[in-house]
Amino acid sequence: MREEMKTEPDASEAASNAIKLALQKYEENKVSIQTTSLKAILKILQKVEKKPSDNRNRQLKMSNVVVKKFVTKVKGGEQLMAACGYERTEVGDKKTEHLLMKDTDLAVLKVGISLIQEKIKELKSGGGKPAVKRQSTKVLCPCGFWGTTDQDGLCSVCYKKKMFGSPENTKQVEAKSATSAKGSWKPKFKKARIKLKALHRFRLGVKTCSRIIQKNKKRCFECNKKVGILGFECRCMYVFCDLHRFPDSHKCTFDYKRLHQNKLKKDNKVVVHDKISKLD
């Protein structure tokens, strides 16, 4: 009995030390990420404490949104879960990764919950350490002007140069960013222009006489046969059945001659040799 009594506090002490180490690693994250992650883990641990026999909270999928966002992506998240009794294991035939708590140790859970709650309170109160203001004193800068100890003993101009580089470089960067922002619309405009030209040329193929608009495009324009989705749209912009889909069978109004002429003009450019040899 004495040996059992000795082992229990040792286990809880080891767990508390491991949790404290994990919480120290948490400080590498932003304060907002720390608080949200710790609150999520605290909820999981409280649910396990209430219902230790419930496997839903003891067996967490690694693909779960909460686990991904608040445990795996956070620095020290998995370490904290491991300190509270969770292990990363593969479960089932598909061998999906889970965070599994095999044995529920209520003493360790209580320690974990209390430490996490304390950490959340600290974060809410701003760590409890007020920022100490450093007194600045005047110092001569290497350039000859007065500087301050807050700015590493430099004047405002030299400090800006040290932090952000020379002002000439910053101006060049700003100018480049401005030109890139202005020039970003040009390729889009070119693409739109090409599309409009193509559409205009396509419509030139159709004769400009008064056209009848086909209201019901689920029927053949020639024989009025029900077509549904399986209709064939011709270049004259009417829908036909499989019998009347060819231009000969429905008196097509599209000017194919003009279309091919335009294609030939585009593809076969005139190549003429220079009559006069140019001087270099």
PDB file of N, CA, C and O in Angstrom, residues 191-218:
ATOM      1  N   LYS A 191      -6.205  40.677 -73.007  1.00  0.00           N
ATOM      2  CA  LYS A 191      -6.971  39.430 -73.143  1.00  0.00           C
ATOM      3  C   LYS A 191      -8.425  39.710 -73.489  1.00  0.00           C
ATOM      4  O   LYS A 191      -9.013  39.056 -74.366  1.00  0.00           O
ATOM      5  N   ALA A 192      -9.009  40.702 -72.803  1.00  0.00           N
ATOM      6  CA  ALA A 192     -10.407  41.068 -73.042  1.00  0.00           C
ATOM      7  C   ALA A 192     -10.591  41.590 -74.467  1.00  0.00           C
ATOM      8  O   ALA A 192     -11.587  41.276 -75.141  1.00  0.00           O
ATOM      9  N   ARG A 193      -9.604  42.340 -74.928  1.00  0.00           N
ATOM     10  CA  ARG A 193      -9.649  42.903 -76.286  1.00  0.00           C
ATOM     11  C   ARG A 193      -9.611  41.799 -77.335  1.00  0.00           C
ATOM     12  O   ARG A 193     -10.364  41.834 -78.321  1.00  0.00           O
ATOM     13  N   ILE A 194      -8.727  40.806 -77.124  1.00  0.00           N
ATOM     14  CA  ILE A 194      -8.621  39.672 -78.051  1.00  0.00           C
ATOM     15  C   ILE A 194      -9.937  38.892 -78.104  1.00  0.00           C
ATOM     16  O   ILE A 194     -10.400  38.502 -79.182  1.00  0.00           O
ATOM     17  N   LYS A 195     -10.549  38.690 -76.928  1.00  0.00           N
ATOM     18  CA  LYS A 195     -11.826  37.969 -76.858  1.00  0.00           C
ATOM     19  C   LYS A 195     -12.928  38.709 -77.605  1.00  0.00           C
ATOM     20  O   LYS A 195     -13.723  38.103 -78.324  1.00  0.00           O
ATOM     21  N   LEU A 196     -12.965  40.035 -77.420  1.00  0.00           N
ATOM     22  CA  LEU A 196     -13.987  40.848 -78.092  1.00  0.00           C
ATOM     23  C   LEU A 196     -13.813  40.828 -79.607  1.00  0.00           C
ATOM     24  O   LEU A 196     -14.790  40.741 -80.361  1.00  0.00           O
ATOM     25  N   LYS A 197     -12.544  40.862 -80.051  1.00  0.00           N
ATOM     26  CA  LYS A 197     -12.263  40.801 -81.487  1.00  0.00           C
ATOM     27  C   LYS A 197     -12.712  39.473 -82.080  1.00  0.00           C
ATOM     28  O   LYS A 197     -13.303  39.413 -83.166  1.00  0.00           O
ATOM     29  N   ALA A 198     -12.418  38.387 -81.338  1.00  0.00           N
ATOM     30  CA  ALA A 198     -12.806  37.042 -81.788  1.00  0.00           C
ATOM     31  C   ALA A 198     -14.318  36.920 -81.887  1.00  0.00           C
ATOM     32  O   ALA A 198     -14.857  36.369 -82.864  1.00  0.00           O
ATOM     33  N   LEU A 199     -15.012  37.472 -80.885  1.00  0.00           N
ATOM     34  CA  LEU A 199     -16.482  37.424 -80.886  1.00  0.00           C
ATOM     35  C   LEU A 199     -17.059  38.237 -82.039  1.00  0.00           C
ATOM     36  O   LEU A 199     -18.023  37.823 -82.700  1.00  0.00           O
ATOM     37  N   HIS A 200     -16.435  39.388 -82.312  1.00  0.00           N
ATOM     38  CA  HIS A 200     -16.878  40.254 -83.411  1.00  0.00           C
ATOM     39  C   HIS A 200     -16.703  39.555 -84.757  1.00  0.00           C
ATOM     40  O   HIS A 200     -17.589  39.580 -85.623  1.00  0.00           O
ATOM     41  N   ARG A 201     -15.551  38.876 -84.924  1.00  0.00           N
ATOM     42  CA  ARG A 201     -15.294  38.144 -86.160  1.00  0.00           C
ATOM     43  C   ARG A 201     -16.266  36.984 -86.332  1.00  0.00           C
ATOM     44  O   ARG A 201     -16.693  36.681 -87.444  1.00  0.00           O
ATOM     45  N   PHE A 202     -16.561  36.331 -85.222  1.00  0.00           N
ATOM     46  CA  PHE A 202     -17.508  35.211 -85.271  1.00  0.00           C
ATOM     47  C   PHE A 202     -18.893  35.677 -85.712  1.00  0.00           C
ATOM     48  O   PHE A 202     -19.549  35.055 -86.527  1.00  0.00           O
ATOM     49  N   ARG A 203     -19.285  36.831 -85.175  1.00  0.00           N
ATOM     50  CA  ARG A 203     -20.613  37.356 -85.520  1.00  0.00           C
ATOM     51  C   ARG A 203     -20.668  37.908 -86.938  1.00  0.00           C
ATOM     52  O   ARG A 203     -21.746  38.010 -87.511  1.00  0.00           O
ATOM     53  N   LEU A 204     -19.531  38.265 -87.486  1.00  0.00           N
ATOM     54  CA  LEU A 204     -19.495  38.710 -88.882  1.00  0.00           C
ATOM     55  C   LEU A 204     -19.844  37.573 -89.830  1.00  0.00           C
ATOM     56  O   LEU A 204     -20.364  37.787 -90.927  1.00  0.00           O
ATOM     57  N   GLY A 205     -19.546  36.329 -89.383  1.00  0.00           N
ATOM     58  CA  GLY A 205     -19.882  35.150 -90.185  1.00  0.00           C
ATOM     59  C   GLY A 205     -21.376  34.995 -90.380  1.00  0.00           C
ATOM     60  O   GLY A 205     -21.832  34.517 -91.408  1.00  0.00           O
ATOM     61  N   VAL A 206     -22.179  35.400 -89.397  1.00  0.00           N
ATOM     62  CA  VAL A 206     -23.642  35.334 -89.494  1.00  0.00           C
ATOM     63  C   VAL A 206     -24.137  36.563 -90.252  1.00  0.00           C
ATOM     64  O   VAL A 206     -23.704  37.677 -89.990  1.00  0.00           O
ATOM     65  N   LYS A 207     -25.029  36.364 -91.190  1.00  0.00           N
ATOM     66  CA  LYS A 207     -25.551  37.476 -92.001  1.00  0.00           C
ATOM     67  C   LYS A 207     -26.351  38.434 -91.131  1.00  0.00           C
ATOM     68  O   LYS A 207     -27.073  38.015 -90.235  1.00  0.00           O
ATOM     69  N   THR A 208     -26.253  39.706 -91.443  1.00  0.00           N
ATOM     70  CA  THR A 208     -26.863  40.742 -90.587  1.00  0.00           C
ATOM     71  C   THR A 208     -28.336  41.009 -90.914  1.00  0.00           C
ATOM     72  O   THR A 208     -28.842  42.077 -90.658  1.00  0.00           O
ATOM     73  N   CYS A 209     -28.981  40.071 -91.535  1.00  0.00           N
ATOM     74  CA  CYS A 209     -30.421  40.242 -91.814  1.00  0.00           C
ATOM     75  C   CYS A 209     -31.214  40.019 -90.524  1.00  0.00           C
ATOM     76  O   CYS A 209     -30.687  39.548 -89.539  1.00  0.00           O
ATOM     77  N   SER A 210     -32.499  40.350 -90.561  1.00  0.00           N
ATOM     78  CA  SER A 210     -33.341  40.216 -89.366  1.00  0.00           C
ATOM     79  C   SER A 210     -33.476  38.737 -89.010  1.00  0.00           C
ATOM     80  O   SER A 210     -33.931  37.932 -89.822  1.00  0.00           O
ATOM     81  N   ARG A 211     -33.063  38.399 -87.814  1.00  0.00           N
ATOM     82  CA  ARG A 211     -33.030  36.998 -87.396  1.00  0.00           C
ATOM     83  C   ARG A 211     -34.193  36.670 -86.493  1.00  0.00           C
ATOM     84  O   ARG A 211     -34.617  37.481 -85.679  1.00  0.00           O
ATOM     85  N   ILE A 212     -34.684  35.410 -86.608  1.00  0.00           N
ATOM     86  CA  ILE A 212     -35.721  34.910 -85.701  1.00  0.00           C
ATOM     87  C   ILE A 212     -35.012  34.330 -84.487  1.00  0.00           C
ATOM     88  O   ILE A 212     -34.076  33.549 -84.628  1.00  0.00           O
ATOM     89  N   ILE A 213     -35.459  34.707 -83.299  1.00  0.00           N
ATOM     90  CA  ILE A 213     -34.859  34.201 -82.059  1.00  0.00           C
ATOM     91  C   ILE A 213     -35.524  32.882 -81.688  1.00  0.00           C
ATOM     92  O   ILE A 213     -36.749  32.780 -81.655  1.00  0.00           O
ATOM     93  N   GLN A 214     -34.705  31.878 -81.424  1.00  0.00           N
ATOM     94  CA  GLN A 214     -35.215  30.570 -80.992  1.00  0.00           C
ATOM     95  C   GLN A 214     -35.463  30.624 -79.488  1.00  0.00           C
ATOM     96  O   GLN A 214     -34.536  30.644 -78.687  1.00  0.00           O
ATOM     97  N   LYS A 215     -36.740  30.618 -79.126  1.00  0.00           N
ATOM     98  CA  LYS A 215     -37.093  30.733 -77.713  1.00  0.00           C
ATOM     99  C   LYS A 215     -36.910  29.418 -76.974  1.00  0.00           C
ATOM    100  O   LYS A 215     -36.350  29.374 -75.899  1.00  0.00           O
ATOM    101  N   ASN A 216     -37.403  28.324 -77.569  1.00  0.00           N
ATOM    102  CA  ASN A 216     -37.301  27.011 -76.935  1.00  0.00           C
ATOM    103  C   ASN A 216     -36.135  26.235 -77.558  1.00  0.00           C
ATOM    104  O   ASN A 216     -36.244  25.721 -78.672  1.00  0.00           O
ATOM    105  N   LYS A 217     -35.017  26.150 -76.825  1.00  0.00           N
ATOM    106  CA  LYS A 217     -33.834  25.466 -77.356  1.00  0.00           C
ATOM    107  C   LYS A 217     -33.804  23.986 -76.989  1.00  0.00           C
ATOM    108  O   LYS A 217     -32.798  23.315 -77.189  1.00  0.00           O
ATOM    109  N   LYS A 218     -34.931  23.478 -76.492  1.00  0.00           N
ATOM    110  CA  LYS A 218     -35.050  22.050 -76.211  1.00  0.00           C
ATOM    111  C   LYS A 218     -35.781  21.310 -77.341  1.00  0.00           C
ATOM    112  O   LYS A 218     -36.070  20.127 -77.234  1.00  0.00           O
TER     113      LYS A 218
END
